Amino acid sequence: RVAVVGAGVSGLAATKCCLDEGLEPTCFEQSQDIGGLWRYTEHIEAGRPSLYPSVISNTSKEMSAFSDFPFPEHFPAFLPNALLLDYLRRYTEHFGLREHIRFGSTVVSIRKRPDFATTGQWDVVTEAGGKQTSHVFDAVMVCSGSFSEPSLPLQCFPGIERFRGQHFHSRQYKHPDVFQGKRVLVVGMGNSGVDIAVEASRVAAKVTISTTRGAWLLSRVSEHGYPWDMILNTRLMTLIKTKLPAPLSWWLINYKVNQWFNHENYGLQPENSWLVREPLVNDELPSYILTGRITIRPGVKEFKDSSVLFHNCPEEEPIDVVVFGTGYTISFPFLEESIIRVENKHASLYKYVFPPRLQKPTLAVLGVIKPFGAIMPVAEMQARWVSRVFKGLCQLPPQAVMEKEVNEKKKNQIQWFGLTFDEVLKTEWLGYLDTLASFIGAKPSVLGLLCTDPWLALTIFFGPCSPYQYRLGGPGRWQGARQAILTQWDRVLKPTRTRVPAGSSSSLLSLLTVVGFLLLLAAVVFGFL
């Protein structure tokens, strides 16, 4: 029996993967519906993520799908939050998950049972309708997410206590009308902060973004109009990033992200451009900077009564509203601190999943990670691995080995990604998926496929690393995986090719050219390897 905490993306995937392995999941959801982060509510609910109505996914549908359940072909490439919630509903109904979810049930506490050292069992206390109930579970999957508790370090902003204007965390934002005619300052260069700044600039008198570090910016629309992640998150690109000498790899990344526009000219160039930082995804910010609707400034030095002073800027800038896009704090209020150690706003977990110090590996955390790609396939892969660990089909390394890796990962990511409040949650997307897939025997073999199914092998290596690749073999093999991979571009283009110009013909020559190029490149790459 497995307790699943939360019915968002991770919780739904966890429930489904438990069922796949013959386990008995019970999913506890404190609200009255599924969806977690992606279910919009007009009012902010305690303990739940808060979404503003204009949110659109930053990753494309083909790269964000659960690995055995593609998005409908008529859905757009990037999903408004309502359509993504619709997809989650379809997933829930298709796999019969709703009957395993207890709505309106809040998890109050999760404690080891007295005989935990031998049984690995947990006492789980839930509350529903004002009544508490105690349960015994053999294992627990924590899927409560990391976007519920805002991080608002006001002590880091001198003078904020005497600022007479309005200030709030980005979690509280819903609609831009609060900025009508105001002078707005957005502190922080995250995706939410930039989204809010863009929306505010349509009605505000002036909008300024304050950033200490800067950031790389990507557009959803990449080369030839295709989604950015289908172009960048490929096995070939990952091979280039990881196998080339570091200086050359960094130069290529700098060159790639500056092809759209020169970040230095727009005040966005990261402070240490050789560090690989999490890119932002926004289609409008450069245009809004170019037209003067948004101004980029350095970090805040001090707040005054009705103005702000920036570092290296002698003049004060008058402001009326401050939005703090300062991220979130990870917390597990229902767990004892001894179970998961949270330091500097991050949890120490083996492979971002298992607490390394437990005597029995019967508790796991899903979805508390910031990959450079879609979170849904990552959460699903974590759930597939965890459910097999719970069943005894996969073994974890000794405790000392896990703790050593957690500590080394912490140091390496500070070196790779730079010092940020959530640096140890960030990881390379494809490498992480492959690692977990190898644990359960679901990692695709490109070289093996090259002998048996060369067209599929080339598509997998040179094309986007869509999640269906992890259903070609191993446990949970899906018969439709190959077809889903070979038709992924069709599903991307279906909602946009709504008008066919007269005289348009099939591009057979272009197709032959592409095939020839891929074969040539394959020979070079595999010969090199």
C-alpha positions as CSV (number, residue, x, y, z in Angstrom):
1,R,0.0,0.0,0.0
2,V,1.4,3.3,-1.1
3,A,0.4,6.8,0.1
4,V,0.7,9.5,-2.6
5,V,0.6,13.1,-1.4
6,G,-1.0,15.4,-3.9
7,A,-2.9,15.0,-7.2
8,G,-0.9,17.3,-9.4
9,V,1.4,16.2,-12.3
10,S,3.7,14.2,-10.1
11,G,0.9,12.7,-8.0
12,L,-1.0,11.5,-11.0
13,A,2.1,10.0,-12.6
14,A,2.9,8.3,-9.2
15,T,-0.6,6.8,-8.9
16,K,-0.5,5.5,-12.4
17,C,3.0,4.0,-12.1
18,C,2.0,2.3,-8.8
19,L,-0.9,0.7,-10.6
20,D,1.4,-0.4,-13.5
21,E,3.5,-2.3,-11.0
22,G,0.6,-3.9,-9.2
23,L,0.9,-1.7,-6.1
24,E,-2.1,-0.2,-4.2
25,P,-1.9,3.6,-4.3
26,T,-4.1,6.0,-2.3
27,C,-3.7,9.6,-3.4
28,F,-4.6,12.3,-0.9
29,E,-5.5,15.7,-2.4
30,Q,-6.4,18.5,-0.1
31,S,-8.5,20.4,-2.8
32,Q,-11.6,19.1,-4.6
33,D,-9.9,18.5,-8.0
34,I,-6.8,17.3,-9.7
35,G,-4.2,19.5,-11.5
36,G,-2.1,21.0,-8.8
37,L,-0.1,24.0,-10.2
38,W,-2.1,23.8,-13.5
39,R,-5.6,24.3,-12.0
40,Y,-6.4,28.0,-12.0
41,T,-8.4,29.5,-9.1
42,E,-9.2,33.2,-8.8
43,H,-8.5,33.1,-5.1
44,I,-5.2,32.1,-3.6
45,E,-5.5,28.9,-1.5
46,A,-3.3,28.2,1.4
47,G,-0.8,25.3,0.8
48,R,-1.6,25.3,-3.0
49,P,0.3,26.8,-5.9
50,S,-1.2,30.0,-7.4
51,L,-1.5,30.5,-11.1
52,Y,-2.3,33.6,-13.1
53,P,-4.8,33.1,-15.9
54,S,-2.4,34.0,-18.8
55,V,0.2,31.3,-18.0
56,I,1.3,29.2,-21.0
57,S,3.6,26.2,-20.8
58,N,7.2,26.9,-21.5
59,T,7.8,23.5,-22.9
60,S,6.1,22.1,-26.0
61,K,3.4,19.4,-25.9
62,E,5.5,16.7,-27.6
63,M,8.3,17.2,-25.1
64,S,5.9,17.5,-22.1
65,A,3.7,14.5,-22.7
66,F,3.6,11.5,-20.4
67,S,5.5,8.8,-22.3
68,D,2.5,6.6,-23.2
69,F,-0.1,9.3,-23.6
70,P,0.5,11.9,-26.4
71,F,-1.3,15.2,-26.4
72,P,-4.3,15.4,-28.8
73,E,-3.0,16.4,-32.2
74,H,-5.3,19.5,-32.4
75,F,-3.8,21.0,-29.2
76,P,-1.4,23.8,-29.9
77,A,2.4,23.3,-29.5
78,F,2.5,25.3,-26.3
79,L,-0.4,24.9,-23.9
80,P,-2.5,27.5,-22.2
81,N,-3.0,26.4,-18.6
82,A,-6.7,25.4,-19.2
83,L,-5.7,23.0,-22.0
84,L,-2.9,21.5,-20.0
85,L,-5.4,20.8,-17.2
86,D,-7.7,19.3,-19.8
87,Y,-4.8,16.9,-20.8
88,L,-4.4,15.9,-17.1
89,R,-8.1,15.2,-16.9
90,R,-7.9,13.0,-20.0
91,Y,-4.9,11.2,-18.5
92,T,-6.7,10.6,-15.2
93,E,-9.8,9.2,-16.9
94,H,-7.9,7.1,-19.5
95,F,-5.9,5.2,-16.8
96,G,-8.7,5.1,-14.2
97,L,-6.9,7.1,-11.6
98,R,-9.8,9.1,-10.1
99,E,-11.1,6.1,-8.0
100,H,-7.7,6.1,-6.2
101,I,-7.8,9.8,-5.2
102,R,-9.3,11.0,-2.0
103,F,-10.3,14.6,-2.5
104,G,-10.6,17.1,0.4
105,S,-8.0,15.1,2.4
106,T,-5.0,17.0,3.8
107,V,-2.0,15.0,5.0
108,V,-1.3,16.2,8.5
109,S,1.7,14.0,9.4
110,I,3.8,11.2,8.1
111,R,5.8,9.3,10.8
112,K,7.9,6.2,10.9
113,R,6.2,3.3,12.7
114,P,7.9,1.9,15.7
115,D,9.0,-1.2,13.7
116,F,10.2,0.9,10.7
117,A,13.7,-0.6,10.8
118,T,12.2,-4.0,9.9
119,T,9.0,-3.2,8.0
120,G,9.7,0.3,6.5
121,Q,6.1,1.2,7.2
122,W,4.6,4.7,7.9
123,D,1.9,6.1,10.0
124,V,0.0,8.6,7.9
125,V,-2.5,11.0,9.5
126,T,-5.0,12.8,7.2
127,E,-7.8,15.3,7.9
128,A,-11.0,15.5,6.0
129,G,-14.1,17.5,7.0
130,G,-12.5,18.4,10.4
131,K,-11.9,14.7,11.2
132,Q,-8.5,13.1,11.5
133,T,-7.8,9.5,10.4
134,S,-4.7,7.4,10.9
135,H,-3.5,5.0,8.2
136,V,-0.7,2.5,7.9
137,F,1.2,2.5,4.5
138,D,4.1,0.4,3.3
139,A,5.5,3.3,1.3
140,V,5.0,7.0,0.6
141,M,5.4,9.2,-2.5
142,V,5.6,12.9,-1.6
143,C,4.2,14.8,-4.6
144,S,3.3,18.1,-3.0
145,G,5.5,20.2,-5.3
146,S,7.7,23.2,-4.7
147,F,5.5,26.2,-5.6
148,S,3.4,26.7,-2.5
149,E,5.6,28.5,0.0
150,P,6.9,31.8,-1.4
151,S,10.5,32.9,-0.6
152,L,10.3,36.6,0.3
153,P,13.6,37.7,1.9
154,L,12.7,41.3,2.7
155,Q,15.7,41.5,5.0
156,C,17.9,41.5,1.9
157,F,16.3,44.8,0.7
158,P,17.4,47.7,2.8
159,G,14.7,50.3,3.3
160,I,11.7,48.2,2.3
161,E,10.1,48.8,5.7
162,R,9.7,52.5,4.9
163,F,8.6,52.1,1.3
164,R,5.1,53.6,1.2
165,G,3.9,51.9,-2.0
166,Q,2.5,48.4,-2.5
167,H,4.7,45.3,-2.5
168,F,3.9,41.6,-2.9
169,H,5.3,38.3,-4.0
170,S,4.6,37.1,-7.6
171,R,2.5,34.3,-6.2
172,Q,-0.2,36.8,-5.3
173,Y,-0.5,38.1,-8.9
174,K,-3.6,37.4,-10.9
175,H,-4.5,40.3,-13.3
176,P,-2.6,43.3,-14.6
177,D,-5.2,45.9,-13.7
178,V,-3.5,46.4,-10.3
179,F,-0.7,48.1,-12.3
180,Q,-3.0,50.5,-14.2
181,G,-1.1,53.8,-14.5
182,K,1.5,52.8,-11.9
183,R,5.3,52.8,-11.9
184,V,6.2,49.1,-11.4
185,L,9.4,47.4,-10.3
186,V,9.8,43.7,-10.7
187,V,12.6,42.2,-8.6
188,G,14.0,39.0,-10.1
189,M,14.6,37.5,-13.5
190,G,12.6,34.3,-13.3
191,N,9.9,33.2,-15.8
192,S,7.1,34.5,-13.6
193,G,8.7,37.8,-13.0
194,V,9.3,38.4,-16.7
195,D,5.8,37.3,-17.6
196,I,4.3,39.7,-15.0
197,A,6.5,42.6,-16.2
198,V,5.4,42.1,-19.8
199,E,1.7,42.0,-18.8
200,A,2.1,45.0,-16.5
201,S,3.8,47.1,-19.3
202,R,0.6,47.1,-21.3
203,V,-1.3,49.1,-18.6
204,A,1.4,50.6,-16.4
205,A,3.0,54.0,-16.7
206,K,6.5,52.4,-16.5
207,V,7.9,49.0,-15.8
208,T,11.5,48.2,-14.6
209,I,13.0,44.7,-14.0
210,S,15.8,44.5,-11.5
211,T,18.3,41.7,-11.9
212,T,21.6,41.0,-10.3
213,R,22.7,38.1,-12.5
214,G,21.0,38.7,-15.8
215,A,19.7,35.7,-17.8
216,W,19.7,34.0,-21.1
217,L,16.4,34.3,-22.9
218,L,14.8,31.9,-25.3
219,S,11.7,32.2,-27.5
220,R,9.2,29.5,-27.8
221,V,9.6,29.9,-31.5
222,S,13.0,28.5,-32.5
223,E,14.7,27.7,-35.8
224,H,12.3,27.5,-38.8
225,G,9.4,28.2,-36.4
226,Y,9.7,25.0,-34.5
227,P,9.4,24.7,-30.6
228,W,12.7,25.6,-28.9
229,D,12.9,22.4,-26.9
230,M,12.4,20.1,-29.9
231,I,15.4,21.8,-31.5
232,L,17.7,22.0,-28.4
233,N,16.8,18.9,-26.4
234,T,18.2,16.3,-28.7
235,R,20.8,13.5,-28.2
236,L,23.1,15.2,-30.6
237,M,23.0,18.5,-28.9
238,T,23.5,16.9,-25.5
239,L,26.5,15.0,-26.8
240,I,28.0,18.3,-28.0
241,K,27.3,20.0,-24.7
242,T,28.8,17.2,-22.6
243,K,31.6,15.9,-24.7
244,L,33.2,19.0,-26.1
245,P,35.9,20.8,-24.0
246,A,34.1,23.1,-21.5
247,P,35.3,26.4,-23.1
248,L,34.1,25.4,-26.5
249,S,30.8,24.1,-25.2
250,W,30.3,27.4,-23.3
251,W,31.2,29.4,-26.5
252,L,28.6,27.4,-28.5
253,I,25.9,28.0,-25.9
254,N,26.7,31.8,-25.9
255,Y,26.6,31.8,-29.7
256,K,23.3,29.9,-29.8
257,V,21.4,32.0,-27.3
258,N,22.7,35.3,-28.9
259,Q,21.5,34.4,-32.4
260,W,18.0,35.8,-31.6
261,F,19.4,39.1,-30.2
262,N,22.5,40.3,-28.5
263,H,21.8,40.0,-24.8
264,E,24.5,42.5,-23.8
265,N,22.8,45.2,-25.8
266,Y,19.6,44.6,-23.9
267,G,21.1,44.6,-20.4
268,L,20.4,40.8,-20.1
269,Q,23.8,39.3,-20.5
270,P,24.4,37.0,-17.5
271,E,27.0,38.3,-15.1
272,N,29.2,35.2,-15.6
273,S,28.3,34.2,-19.1
274,W,30.5,31.1,-18.9
275,L,28.2,29.6,-16.3
276,V,25.3,27.6,-17.6
277,R,22.2,29.1,-16.1
278,E,18.6,28.2,-16.4
279,P,17.3,30.1,-19.5
280,L,14.1,32.1,-19.4
281,V,11.3,31.5,-22.0
282,N,9.5,34.6,-23.2
283,D,8.6,35.7,-26.7
284,E,7.9,39.4,-26.0
285,L,10.6,40.8,-23.6
286,P,13.2,41.9,-26.3
287,S,10.5,43.7,-28.2
288,Y,9.2,45.5,-25.1
289,I,12.7,46.5,-24.1
290,L,13.3,47.8,-27.7
291,T,10.2,49.9,-27.6
292,G,10.9,51.3,-24.2
293,R,8.0,49.7,-22.4
294,I,10.4,47.7,-20.1
295,T,13.8,48.8,-18.7
296,I,16.4,46.5,-17.2
297,R,18.3,47.6,-14.1
298,P,21.0,46.1,-11.8
299,G,20.2,44.7,-8.3
300,V,18.4,46.9,-5.7
301,K,20.7,48.8,-3.4
302,E,18.0,50.5,-1.2
303,F,14.4,51.4,-1.1
304,K,13.2,55.0,-0.2
305,D,9.7,56.2,0.7
306,S,8.5,56.3,-2.9
307,S,11.6,55.4,-5.0
308,V,14.4,52.8,-5.3
309,L,18.2,53.1,-5.8
310,F,20.0,50.5,-7.9
311,H,23.6,49.4,-7.6
312,N,25.9,51.5,-9.8
313,C,23.1,53.9,-10.6
314,P,23.4,57.3,-8.8
315,E,19.8,58.4,-9.5
316,E,16.7,57.3,-7.6
317,E,13.8,55.9,-9.7
318,P,10.3,56.6,-8.5
319,I,8.1,53.6,-8.1
320,D,4.6,52.8,-6.8
321,V,4.4,49.0,-6.8
322,V,7.1,46.3,-6.2
323,V,6.6,42.7,-7.3
324,F,9.1,40.2,-5.8
325,G,9.8,37.4,-8.1
326,T,12.1,35.7,-5.6
327,G,11.1,32.1,-6.0
328,Y,9.9,29.6,-3.5
329,T,11.0,27.7,-0.5
330,I,10.9,23.9,-0.3
331,S,9.1,22.6,2.8
332,F,7.5,19.4,4.0
333,P,5.5,20.4,7.0
334,F,4.0,16.9,7.4
335,L,7.4,15.3,7.7
336,E,9.9,15.3,10.6
337,E,13.1,17.2,9.8
338,S,15.2,14.1,10.5
339,I,13.6,12.4,7.4
340,I,14.5,15.0,4.8
341,R,17.2,17.5,5.5
342,V,16.4,20.9,4.0
343,E,19.4,23.3,3.9
344,N,19.7,26.6,2.1
345,K,16.3,26.1,0.6
346,H,17.0,22.7,-0.9
347,A,16.4,19.1,0.1
348,S,19.3,16.6,0.2
349,L,18.0,13.7,-1.9
350,Y,19.7,11.0,-3.8
351,K,19.0,11.6,-7.5
352,Y,16.6,14.3,-6.3
353,V,14.3,11.6,-5.1
354,F,15.3,9.4,-2.1
355,P,16.4,10.6,1.4
356,P,19.8,8.9,1.7
357,R,19.6,8.3,5.4
358,L,16.5,6.1,5.7
359,Q,17.0,2.6,6.9
360,K,14.4,1.4,4.4
361,P,13.9,3.1,1.0
362,T,10.1,3.4,1.4
363,L,9.7,7.2,1.1
364,A,10.4,9.2,-2.1
365,V,10.0,12.8,-3.2
366,L,8.9,13.5,-6.8
367,G,9.0,16.6,-8.9
368,V,11.3,18.7,-6.7
369,I,13.7,19.4,-9.5
370,K,14.3,22.1,-12.1
371,P,15.5,20.3,-15.3
372,F,16.4,22.2,-18.4
373,G,13.3,20.8,-20.1
374,A,9.8,19.6,-19.4
375,I,9.0,18.5,-15.8
376,M,6.2,16.0,-16.6
377,P,8.4,13.3,-18.3
378,V,10.9,13.7,-15.4
379,A,8.3,13.3,-12.7
380,E,6.9,10.3,-14.6
381,M,10.3,8.7,-14.9
382,Q,11.0,9.3,-11.2
383,A,7.7,7.6,-10.4
384,R,8.5,4.6,-12.7
385,W,11.8,4.1,-10.9
386,V,10.4,4.7,-7.4
387,S,7.5,2.2,-7.9
388,R,10.0,-0.5,-8.9
389,V,12.2,0.3,-5.9
390,F,9.2,0.0,-3.6
391,K,8.4,-3.4,-5.2
392,G,11.9,-4.6,-4.7
393,L,12.8,-4.9,-8.4
394,C,15.4,-2.1,-8.2
395,Q,18.0,-1.6,-5.5
396,L,19.5,1.6,-4.2
397,P,23.3,1.9,-3.4
398,P,24.5,1.8,0.2
399,Q,23.8,4.9,2.4
400,A,27.4,6.1,2.3
401,V,27.5,6.0,-1.5
402,M,24.2,8.0,-1.8
403,E,25.3,10.6,0.7
404,K,28.6,11.1,-1.0
405,E,26.9,11.6,-4.4
406,V,24.4,14.1,-2.9
407,N,27.3,16.2,-1.5
408,E,29.4,16.0,-4.7
409,K,26.4,17.0,-6.8
410,K,25.9,20.0,-4.6
411,K,29.5,21.2,-5.2
412,N,29.4,20.4,-9.0
413,Q,26.2,22.3,-9.6
414,I,27.5,25.4,-7.8
415,Q,30.4,25.2,-10.2
416,W,28.2,24.6,-13.3
417,F,25.1,26.7,-12.8
418,G,26.4,29.5,-10.5
419,L,25.2,30.4,-7.0
420,T,21.4,30.7,-7.0
421,F,18.8,30.0,-4.4
422,D,17.9,26.8,-6.0
423,E,21.1,25.7,-7.7
424,V,21.1,22.2,-6.5
425,L,17.7,21.5,-8.0
426,K,18.8,22.2,-11.6
427,T,20.1,19.5,-13.7
428,E,20.7,18.5,-17.4
429,W,17.4,17.2,-18.6
430,L,18.3,14.4,-21.0
431,G,21.2,13.0,-19.0
432,Y,18.9,12.8,-15.9
433,L,16.2,11.0,-17.8
434,D,18.7,8.5,-19.3
435,T,20.1,7.8,-15.9
436,L,16.8,6.9,-14.3
437,A,15.7,5.0,-17.4
438,S,18.9,2.9,-17.2
439,F,18.0,2.0,-13.6
440,I,14.7,0.4,-14.8
441,G,16.0,-0.9,-18.2
442,A,14.1,1.5,-20.3
443,K,16.9,3.6,-21.8
444,P,16.8,3.3,-25.6
445,S,19.9,1.9,-27.3
446,V,20.6,4.1,-30.4
447,L,23.4,1.7,-31.6
448,G,21.2,-1.3,-31.2
449,L,18.3,0.3,-33.1
450,L,20.7,1.3,-35.8
451,C,21.0,-2.3,-36.7
452,T,17.3,-3.3,-36.4
453,D,15.5,0.0,-37.1
454,P,17.9,2.5,-38.6
455,W,15.2,5.2,-39.4
456,L,14.0,5.1,-35.8
457,A,17.6,5.2,-34.5
458,L,18.4,8.3,-36.6
459,T,15.1,10.0,-35.5
460,I,15.9,9.3,-31.9
461,F,19.5,10.6,-32.1
462,F,19.1,13.7,-34.3
463,G,15.5,14.5,-33.6
464,P,13.9,15.7,-30.3
465,C,14.2,13.5,-27.3
466,S,10.5,13.1,-26.8
467,P,9.4,11.0,-23.8
468,Y,8.0,8.1,-26.0
469,Q,11.6,7.0,-26.4
470,Y,11.5,5.5,-22.9
471,R,8.6,3.2,-23.9
472,L,10.3,1.4,-26.7
473,G,11.5,-1.4,-24.4
474,G,11.9,-2.5,-20.9
475,P,9.1,-2.5,-18.2
476,G,6.0,-0.6,-19.2
477,R,6.8,-1.0,-22.9
478,W,4.1,0.7,-25.1
479,Q,3.3,-0.6,-28.5
480,G,2.5,2.9,-29.8
481,A,5.9,4.4,-28.9
482,R,7.5,4.0,-32.3
483,Q,4.6,5.4,-34.2
484,A,4.4,8.3,-31.7
485,I,8.0,9.2,-32.3
486,L,7.8,9.0,-36.1
487,T,4.7,11.2,-36.1
488,Q,5.7,13.8,-33.5
489,W,6.3,16.5,-36.1
490,D,2.9,15.9,-37.6
491,R,1.2,16.6,-34.3
492,V,3.3,19.8,-33.9
493,L,2.3,21.1,-37.3
494,K,-1.4,20.0,-37.3
495,P,-2.7,23.0,-35.4
496,T,-0.7,25.6,-37.3
497,R,-1.1,24.3,-40.9
498,T,-4.6,25.7,-41.2
499,R,-4.1,27.2,-44.6
500,V,-2.4,25.5,-47.6
501,P,-1.4,28.0,-50.3
502,A,-2.4,27.2,-53.9
503,G,0.3,25.4,-55.8
504,S,1.8,23.9,-52.6
505,S,3.3,20.4,-53.2
506,S,5.0,17.8,-51.1
507,S,8.6,18.5,-50.5
508,L,10.1,15.2,-51.6
509,L,13.4,16.8,-52.6
510,S,13.7,18.5,-49.2
511,L,13.0,15.2,-47.5
512,L,15.6,13.3,-49.5
513,T,18.1,16.1,-48.7
514,V,17.4,15.9,-45.0
515,V,17.7,12.1,-45.0
516,G,21.0,12.2,-46.8
517,F,22.3,14.8,-44.4
518,L,21.3,12.7,-41.4
519,L,22.9,9.6,-42.8
520,L,26.1,11.5,-43.5
521,L,26.1,13.0,-40.0
522,A,25.3,9.7,-38.4
523,A,28.3,8.1,-40.1
524,V,30.6,10.9,-38.9
525,V,29.3,10.9,-35.3
526,F,29.1,7.1,-34.8
527,G,32.5,6.8,-36.5
528,F,33.9,9.4,-34.1
529,L,32.4,7.6,-31.1
